[in-house]
Every structure is written in structure tokens, then in C-alpha cells.
Amino acid sequence: MFNEIVNFLVHFCNSIGYLGVYVYMLLVGTFIPVPSELVLLPAGYLAATGQKHLLLLWLVGSLGSLTGALINYFLAKYLVNKLLKDKPIIEKVNKFWKRHGKISAFLAPLTPGLGQYISIPAGLSHMPLRWFIPLTYSANLIWVGFMLMIGYLFGTGESAHKEVVYGSLFLLGGVIVVASIYVFMDLRKDKNS
């Protein structure tokens, strides 16, 4: 059963091509809850077997995710902001974003299930695009590259790479935990001030 699912995902990823990877990752970057792993892991596998080009997948996937984040950003900036114009939530978002916007825009895309939503407060608070785009794109490059490499390592069939994957997951998790603790402590300090 598991092999059939994996084979289906690999076939699906191969059939949608680079444009399909871009469109899928665009959806991942929006508020639509679709997991990036369903395409990125098989895409990495396809790159390992020579059926796709790894660098092109990396750039296309990251650009698709950034495009989706920009859709969220502009929807929040122009539509949601008007709907919630005089609501206290906007003031709270702006206050948080002034203190933690840059770190949030970079770290959230590295957090499964949270990344695609961080562009909404960025848009609500009118974060300058000169910061939002490079921070979000850099994080997307890391996430997409990481997922592609896991698929690539499985595609090579070398079990020795398992330690690299586990070590990388541990390192990524550690960075997220440390950053989360920093933000939590900083928020707590603000609350007590």
C-alpha cells in the first residue's frame, strides 16, 4: 500500500513537470492547506534518478511558494485590512510585527503548517516588500532545498545518508525551537513592561 502511494506521487510529480511544481508550490504558499512534501520529496527523487534537474526544481519550487506568499500578503494588505480597518486586532498585529516581523517572516516558512500564513500579518502591517520578499524567499529556498534533498537522498538508494537526514531534521528543529523561545521571551518581556 505504501509503495503504491509513493509510486503514485512520483508519477504525479513527473507528469506535472516544472510548471506543475511551480503552481503546486504557489498553492502551498497561499492559505490553502496543502503539504509541500507531497511534491517536493518525489521531485527530489526524480532529480536523483536523472528525470528532473535539481537546481531548476529548487528555484521553481521556491519561486512558486514566494508567489503564493505574495498573494496572501496583498490580500491581507488591501482586502483584509479594509474589512478589519478599526478593529483592535490590527493594532496588535502592527505592534507585534514592528518588534518581530523580520524574524517571523524568515522563520515561519521553515515551520511546517505555519509558513504560508505568516504573509497575512506581514500584509496587514504593511511590511515593506524590500524586507518581505528576500526574507520569505530565503526561507523558502532553505525549506524547498531541504525537502528536495531528502527526496534526492532516497532516490540515490544509499542508506548511509539517513544520518544526514536525521541530523538535518534535528538541526532545523533546534533552530525553530531556539527562535520560538526567543520570541516567546521577548513577548513576555513586553507584556511585563
PDB file of C-alpha atoms in Angstrom:
ATOM      1  CA  MET A   1       0.000   0.000   0.000  1.00  0.00           C
ATOM      2  CA  PHE A   2       2.753   2.466   1.000  1.00  0.00           C
ATOM      3  CA  ASN A   3       4.743   1.653  -2.157  1.00  0.00           C
ATOM      4  CA  GLU A   4       1.660   2.304  -4.286  1.00  0.00           C
ATOM      5  CA  ILE A   5       1.190   5.738  -2.713  1.00  0.00           C
ATOM      6  CA  VAL A   6       4.862   6.605  -3.223  1.00  0.00           C
ATOM      7  CA  ASN A   7       4.748   5.406  -6.840  1.00  0.00           C
ATOM      8  CA  PHE A   8       1.605   7.457  -7.459  1.00  0.00           C
ATOM      9  CA  LEU A   9       3.227  10.608  -6.024  1.00  0.00           C
ATOM     10  CA  VAL A  10       6.401  10.103  -8.071  1.00  0.00           C
ATOM     11  CA  HIS A  11       4.349   9.552 -11.236  1.00  0.00           C
ATOM     12  CA  PHE A  12       2.152  12.571 -10.433  1.00  0.00           C
ATOM     13  CA  CYS A  13       5.170  14.806  -9.856  1.00  0.00           C
ATOM     14  CA  ASN A  14       6.821  13.607 -13.049  1.00  0.00           C
ATOM     15  CA  SER A  15       3.663  14.224 -15.085  1.00  0.00           C
ATOM     16  CA  ILE A  16       3.037  17.794 -13.859  1.00  0.00           C
ATOM     17  CA  GLY A  17       6.533  18.947 -14.811  1.00  0.00           C
ATOM     18  CA  TYR A  18       8.254  22.128 -13.692  1.00  0.00           C
ATOM     19  CA  LEU A  19       5.215  24.330 -14.319  1.00  0.00           C
ATOM     20  CA  GLY A  20       3.095  21.993 -12.218  1.00  0.00           C
ATOM     21  CA  VAL A  21       5.638  22.128  -9.387  1.00  0.00           C
ATOM     22  CA  TYR A  22       5.506  25.948  -9.570  1.00  0.00           C
ATOM     23  CA  VAL A  23       1.680  26.011  -9.479  1.00  0.00           C
ATOM     24  CA  TYR A  24       1.511  23.441  -6.676  1.00  0.00           C
ATOM     25  CA  MET A  25       4.030  25.403  -4.604  1.00  0.00           C
ATOM     26  CA  LEU A  26       2.082  28.596  -5.330  1.00  0.00           C
ATOM     27  CA  LEU A  27      -0.909  26.897  -3.684  1.00  0.00           C
ATOM     28  CA  VAL A  28       1.318  25.812  -0.786  1.00  0.00           C
ATOM     29  CA  GLY A  29       2.367  29.448  -0.338  1.00  0.00           C
ATOM     30  CA  THR A  30      -1.232  30.654  -0.035  1.00  0.00           C
ATOM     31  CA  PHE A  31      -3.653  29.984   2.794  1.00  0.00           C
ATOM     32  CA  ILE A  32      -4.804  26.746   1.105  1.00  0.00           C
ATOM     33  CA  PRO A  33      -3.556  23.936   3.387  1.00  0.00           C
ATOM     34  CA  VAL A  34      -1.679  21.630   1.006  1.00  0.00           C
ATOM     35  CA  PRO A  35       1.576  19.987   2.151  1.00  0.00           C
ATOM     36  CA  SER A  36       4.709  20.814   0.171  1.00  0.00           C
ATOM     37  CA  GLU A  37       6.153  17.380   0.907  1.00  0.00           C
ATOM     38  CA  LEU A  38       3.698  15.672  -1.461  1.00  0.00           C
ATOM     39  CA  VAL A  39       5.502  17.199  -4.439  1.00  0.00           C
ATOM     40  CA  LEU A  40       8.959  18.146  -3.175  1.00  0.00           C
ATOM     41  CA  LEU A  41      10.021  14.715  -1.906  1.00  0.00           C
ATOM     42  CA  PRO A  42       9.056  12.927  -5.152  1.00  0.00           C
ATOM     43  CA  ALA A  43      10.631  15.783  -7.147  1.00  0.00           C
ATOM     44  CA  GLY A  44      13.915  15.259  -5.296  1.00  0.00           C
ATOM     45  CA  TYR A  45      13.676  11.546  -6.017  1.00  0.00           C
ATOM     46  CA  LEU A  46      13.124  12.292  -9.721  1.00  0.00           C
ATOM     47  CA  ALA A  47      16.197  14.538  -9.712  1.00  0.00           C
ATOM     48  CA  ALA A  48      18.281  11.731  -8.200  1.00  0.00           C
ATOM     49  CA  THR A  49      17.164   9.357 -10.942  1.00  0.00           C
ATOM     50  CA  GLY A  50      18.006  11.907 -13.648  1.00  0.00           C
ATOM     51  CA  GLN A  51      14.415  12.600 -14.710  1.00  0.00           C
ATOM     52  CA  LYS A  52      14.380  16.212 -13.426  1.00  0.00           C
ATOM     53  CA  HIS A  53      17.003  18.897 -12.838  1.00  0.00           C
ATOM     54  CA  LEU A  54      17.551  19.542  -9.111  1.00  0.00           C
ATOM     55  CA  LEU A  55      18.558  23.218  -9.387  1.00  0.00           C
ATOM     56  CA  LEU A  56      15.580  24.039 -11.600  1.00  0.00           C
ATOM     57  CA  LEU A  57      13.200  22.273  -9.192  1.00  0.00           C
ATOM     58  CA  TRP A  58      14.728  24.228  -6.310  1.00  0.00           C
ATOM     59  CA  LEU A  59      14.282  27.604  -7.995  1.00  0.00           C
ATOM     60  CA  VAL A  60      10.812  26.867  -9.417  1.00  0.00           C
ATOM     61  CA  GLY A  61       9.517  25.464  -6.119  1.00  0.00           C
ATOM     62  CA  SER A  62      10.861  28.396  -4.099  1.00  0.00           C
ATOM     63  CA  LEU A  63       9.524  30.946  -6.577  1.00  0.00           C
ATOM     64  CA  GLY A  64       6.096  29.293  -6.558  1.00  0.00           C
ATOM     65  CA  SER A  65       5.976  29.417  -2.772  1.00  0.00           C
ATOM     66  CA  LEU A  66       7.029  33.085  -2.774  1.00  0.00           C
ATOM     67  CA  THR A  67       4.322  33.897  -5.338  1.00  0.00           C
ATOM     68  CA  GLY A  68       1.704  32.295  -3.094  1.00  0.00           C
ATOM     69  CA  ALA A  69       3.020  34.255  -0.106  1.00  0.00           C
ATOM     70  CA  LEU A  70       2.751  37.476  -2.118  1.00  0.00           C
ATOM     71  CA  ILE A  71      -0.877  36.655  -2.945  1.00  0.00           C
ATOM     72  CA  ASN A  72      -1.577  36.316   0.798  1.00  0.00           C
ATOM     73  CA  TYR A  73       0.384  39.498   1.504  1.00  0.00           C
ATOM     74  CA  PHE A  74      -1.579  41.633  -0.959  1.00  0.00           C
ATOM     75  CA  LEU A  75      -4.941  40.116   0.007  1.00  0.00           C
ATOM     76  CA  ALA A  76      -4.215  40.983   3.635  1.00  0.00           C
ATOM     77  CA  LYS A  77      -2.822  44.417   2.829  1.00  0.00           C
ATOM     78  CA  TYR A  78      -5.703  45.591   0.648  1.00  0.00           C
ATOM     79  CA  LEU A  79      -8.734  43.422   1.402  1.00  0.00           C
ATOM     80  CA  VAL A  80      -8.490  42.126   4.960  1.00  0.00           C
ATOM     81  CA  ASN A  81      -7.101  45.446   6.197  1.00  0.00           C
ATOM     82  CA  LYS A  82     -10.210  47.233   4.865  1.00  0.00           C
ATOM     83  CA  LEU A  83     -12.543  44.677   6.422  1.00  0.00           C
ATOM     84  CA  LEU A  84     -10.853  44.944   9.825  1.00  0.00           C
ATOM     85  CA  LYS A  85      -9.952  48.628   9.500  1.00  0.00           C
ATOM     86  CA  ASP A  86     -10.770  49.880  13.004  1.00  0.00           C
ATOM     87  CA  LYS A  87     -10.543  46.570  14.864  1.00  0.00           C
ATOM     88  CA  PRO A  88      -8.114  46.233  17.801  1.00  0.00           C
ATOM     89  CA  ILE A  89      -6.555  43.156  16.172  1.00  0.00           C
ATOM     90  CA  ILE A  90      -4.854  45.358  13.557  1.00  0.00           C
ATOM     91  CA  GLU A  91      -3.148  47.392  16.279  1.00  0.00           C
ATOM     92  CA  LYS A  92      -1.960  44.193  17.991  1.00  0.00           C
ATOM     93  CA  VAL A  93      -0.623  42.783  14.718  1.00  0.00           C
ATOM     94  CA  ASN A  94       1.196  46.034  13.960  1.00  0.00           C
ATOM     95  CA  LYS A  95       2.753  46.134  17.436  1.00  0.00           C
ATOM     96  CA  PHE A  96       3.931  42.524  17.179  1.00  0.00           C
ATOM     97  CA  TRP A  97       5.171  42.996  13.634  1.00  0.00           C
ATOM     98  CA  LYS A  98       7.248  46.077  14.485  1.00  0.00           C
ATOM     99  CA  ARG A  99       9.191  44.036  17.034  1.00  0.00           C
ATOM    100  CA  HIS A 100       9.275  40.581  15.438  1.00  0.00           C
ATOM    101  CA  GLY A 101       8.326  40.998  11.784  1.00  0.00           C
ATOM    102  CA  LYS A 102      11.676  40.289  10.181  1.00  0.00           C
ATOM    103  CA  ILE A 103      12.481  37.210  12.247  1.00  0.00           C
ATOM    104  CA  SER A 104       8.906  35.962  11.822  1.00  0.00           C
ATOM    105  CA  ALA A 105       8.968  36.435   8.046  1.00  0.00           C
ATOM    106  CA  PHE A 106      12.151  34.361   7.912  1.00  0.00           C
ATOM    107  CA  LEU A 107      11.423  31.613  10.460  1.00  0.00           C
ATOM    108  CA  ALA A 108       7.735  30.923   9.849  1.00  0.00           C
ATOM    109  CA  PRO A 109       8.233  29.447   6.345  1.00  0.00           C
ATOM    110  CA  LEU A 110      10.611  26.948   7.966  1.00  0.00           C
ATOM    111  CA  THR A 111       7.838  25.779  10.286  1.00  0.00           C
ATOM    112  CA  PRO A 112       5.504  23.126   8.842  1.00  0.00           C
ATOM    113  CA  GLY A 113       1.888  24.257   8.890  1.00  0.00           C
ATOM    114  CA  LEU A 114       2.690  27.864   9.804  1.00  0.00           C
ATOM    115  CA  GLY A 115       4.790  29.170   6.947  1.00  0.00           C
ATOM    116  CA  GLN A 116       2.069  30.005   4.478  1.00  0.00           C
ATOM    117  CA  TYR A 117       0.125  32.090   6.991  1.00  0.00           C
ATOM    118  CA  ILE A 118       2.893  34.494   8.072  1.00  0.00           C
ATOM    119  CA  SER A 119       2.396  36.604   4.953  1.00  0.00           C
ATOM    120  CA  ILE A 120      -1.050  37.624   6.241  1.00  0.00           C
ATOM    121  CA  PRO A 121       0.237  39.615   9.261  1.00  0.00           C
ATOM    122  CA  ALA A 122       3.061  40.900   7.050  1.00  0.00           C
ATOM    123  CA  GLY A 123       0.464  42.328   4.663  1.00  0.00           C
ATOM    124  CA  LEU A 124      -1.771  43.613   7.457  1.00  0.00           C
ATOM    125  CA  SER A 125       1.131  45.544   8.946  1.00  0.00           C
ATOM    126  CA  HIS A 126       2.336  46.789   5.527  1.00  0.00           C
ATOM    127  CA  MET A 127       5.788  45.246   5.944  1.00  0.00           C
ATOM    128  CA  PRO A 128       7.987  46.758   3.214  1.00  0.00           C
ATOM    129  CA  LEU A 129       8.418  44.375   0.276  1.00  0.00           C
ATOM    130  CA  ARG A 130      12.158  45.103   0.307  1.00  0.00           C
ATOM    131  CA  TRP A 131      12.216  43.068   3.543  1.00  0.00           C
ATOM    132  CA  PHE A 132       9.353  40.656   2.998  1.00  0.00           C
ATOM    133  CA  ILE A 133      10.495  39.281  -0.366  1.00  0.00           C
ATOM    134  CA  PRO A 134      14.146  38.466   0.471  1.00  0.00           C
ATOM    135  CA  LEU A 135      13.340  37.095   3.938  1.00  0.00           C
ATOM    136  CA  THR A 136      10.492  34.910   2.700  1.00  0.00           C
ATOM    137  CA  TYR A 137      12.336  33.781  -0.427  1.00  0.00           C
ATOM    138  CA  SER A 138      15.460  32.887   1.582  1.00  0.00           C
ATOM    139  CA  ALA A 139      13.385  30.774   3.956  1.00  0.00           C
ATOM    140  CA  ASN A 140      11.610  29.152   1.005  1.00  0.00           C
ATOM    141  CA  LEU A 141      14.967  28.321  -0.590  1.00  0.00           C
ATOM    142  CA  ILE A 142      16.020  26.580   2.629  1.00  0.00           C
ATOM    143  CA  TRP A 143      12.741  24.657   3.059  1.00  0.00           C
ATOM    144  CA  VAL A 144      12.368  23.639  -0.588  1.00  0.00           C
ATOM    145  CA  GLY A 145      16.049  22.692  -0.823  1.00  0.00           C
ATOM    146  CA  PHE A 146      15.815  20.635   2.347  1.00  0.00           C
ATOM    147  CA  MET A 147      12.739  18.714   1.150  1.00  0.00           C
ATOM    148  CA  LEU A 148      14.242  18.156  -2.298  1.00  0.00           C
ATOM    149  CA  MET A 149      17.459  16.836  -0.745  1.00  0.00           C
ATOM    150  CA  ILE A 150      15.577  14.320   1.396  1.00  0.00           C
ATOM    151  CA  GLY A 151      13.851  13.025  -1.745  1.00  0.00           C
ATOM    152  CA  TYR A 152      17.157  13.104  -3.613  1.00  0.00           C
ATOM    153  CA  LEU A 153      18.921  11.061  -0.930  1.00  0.00           C
ATOM    154  CA  PHE A 154      16.177   8.453  -1.002  1.00  0.00           C
ATOM    155  CA  GLY A 155      16.453   8.417  -4.784  1.00  0.00           C
ATOM    156  CA  THR A 156      20.135   7.543  -4.624  1.00  0.00           C
ATOM    157  CA  GLY A 157      19.269   4.491  -2.530  1.00  0.00           C
ATOM    158  CA  GLU A 158      22.187   4.982  -0.169  1.00  0.00           C
ATOM    159  CA  SER A 159      21.140   4.248   3.403  1.00  0.00           C
ATOM    160  CA  ALA A 160      24.285   5.975   4.724  1.00  0.00           C
ATOM    161  CA  HIS A 161      22.562   9.280   4.014  1.00  0.00           C
ATOM    162  CA  LYS A 162      19.950   8.527   6.664  1.00  0.00           C
ATOM    163  CA  GLU A 163      22.165  10.034   9.367  1.00  0.00           C
ATOM    164  CA  VAL A 164      22.497  13.237   7.333  1.00  0.00           C
ATOM    165  CA  VAL A 165      18.717  13.493   7.008  1.00  0.00           C
ATOM    166  CA  TYR A 166      18.145  12.875  10.721  1.00  0.00           C
ATOM    167  CA  GLY A 167      20.902  15.303  11.667  1.00  0.00           C
ATOM    168  CA  SER A 168      19.467  17.959   9.374  1.00  0.00           C
ATOM    169  CA  LEU A 169      15.977  17.472  10.797  1.00  0.00           C
ATOM    170  CA  PHE A 170      17.387  17.764  14.308  1.00  0.00           C
ATOM    171  CA  LEU A 171      19.297  20.941  13.386  1.00  0.00           C
ATOM    172  CA  LEU A 172      16.263  22.519  11.695  1.00  0.00           C
ATOM    173  CA  GLY A 173      14.083  21.644  14.674  1.00  0.00           C
ATOM    174  CA  GLY A 174      16.664  23.124  17.032  1.00  0.00           C
ATOM    175  CA  VAL A 175      16.770  26.413  15.130  1.00  0.00           C
ATOM    176  CA  ILE A 176      12.974  26.638  15.223  1.00  0.00           C
ATOM    177  CA  VAL A 177      12.835  25.853  18.964  1.00  0.00           C
ATOM    178  CA  VAL A 178      15.535  28.414  19.831  1.00  0.00           C
ATOM    179  CA  ALA A 179      13.854  31.105  17.713  1.00  0.00           C
ATOM    180  CA  SER A 180      10.465  30.304  19.247  1.00  0.00           C
ATOM    181  CA  ILE A 181      11.887  30.593  22.766  1.00  0.00           C
ATOM    182  CA  TYR A 182      13.469  33.932  21.856  1.00  0.00           C
ATOM    183  CA  VAL A 183      10.184  35.313  20.502  1.00  0.00           C
ATOM    184  CA  PHE A 184       8.228  33.961  23.498  1.00  0.00           C
ATOM    185  CA  MET A 185      10.651  35.520  25.993  1.00  0.00           C
ATOM    186  CA  ASP A 186      10.612  38.810  24.110  1.00  0.00           C
ATOM    187  CA  LEU A 187       6.799  38.847  24.069  1.00  0.00           C
ATOM    188  CA  ARG A 188       6.710  38.053  27.761  1.00  0.00           C
ATOM    189  CA  LYS A 189       9.142  40.885  28.467  1.00  0.00           C
ATOM    190  CA  ASP A 190       6.858  43.285  26.531  1.00  0.00           C
ATOM    191  CA  LYS A 191       3.825  42.125  28.489  1.00  0.00           C
ATOM    192  CA  ASN A 192       5.565  42.735  31.824  1.00  0.00           C
ATOM    193  CA  SER A 193       6.780  46.201  30.788  1.00  0.00           C
TER     194      SER A 193
END
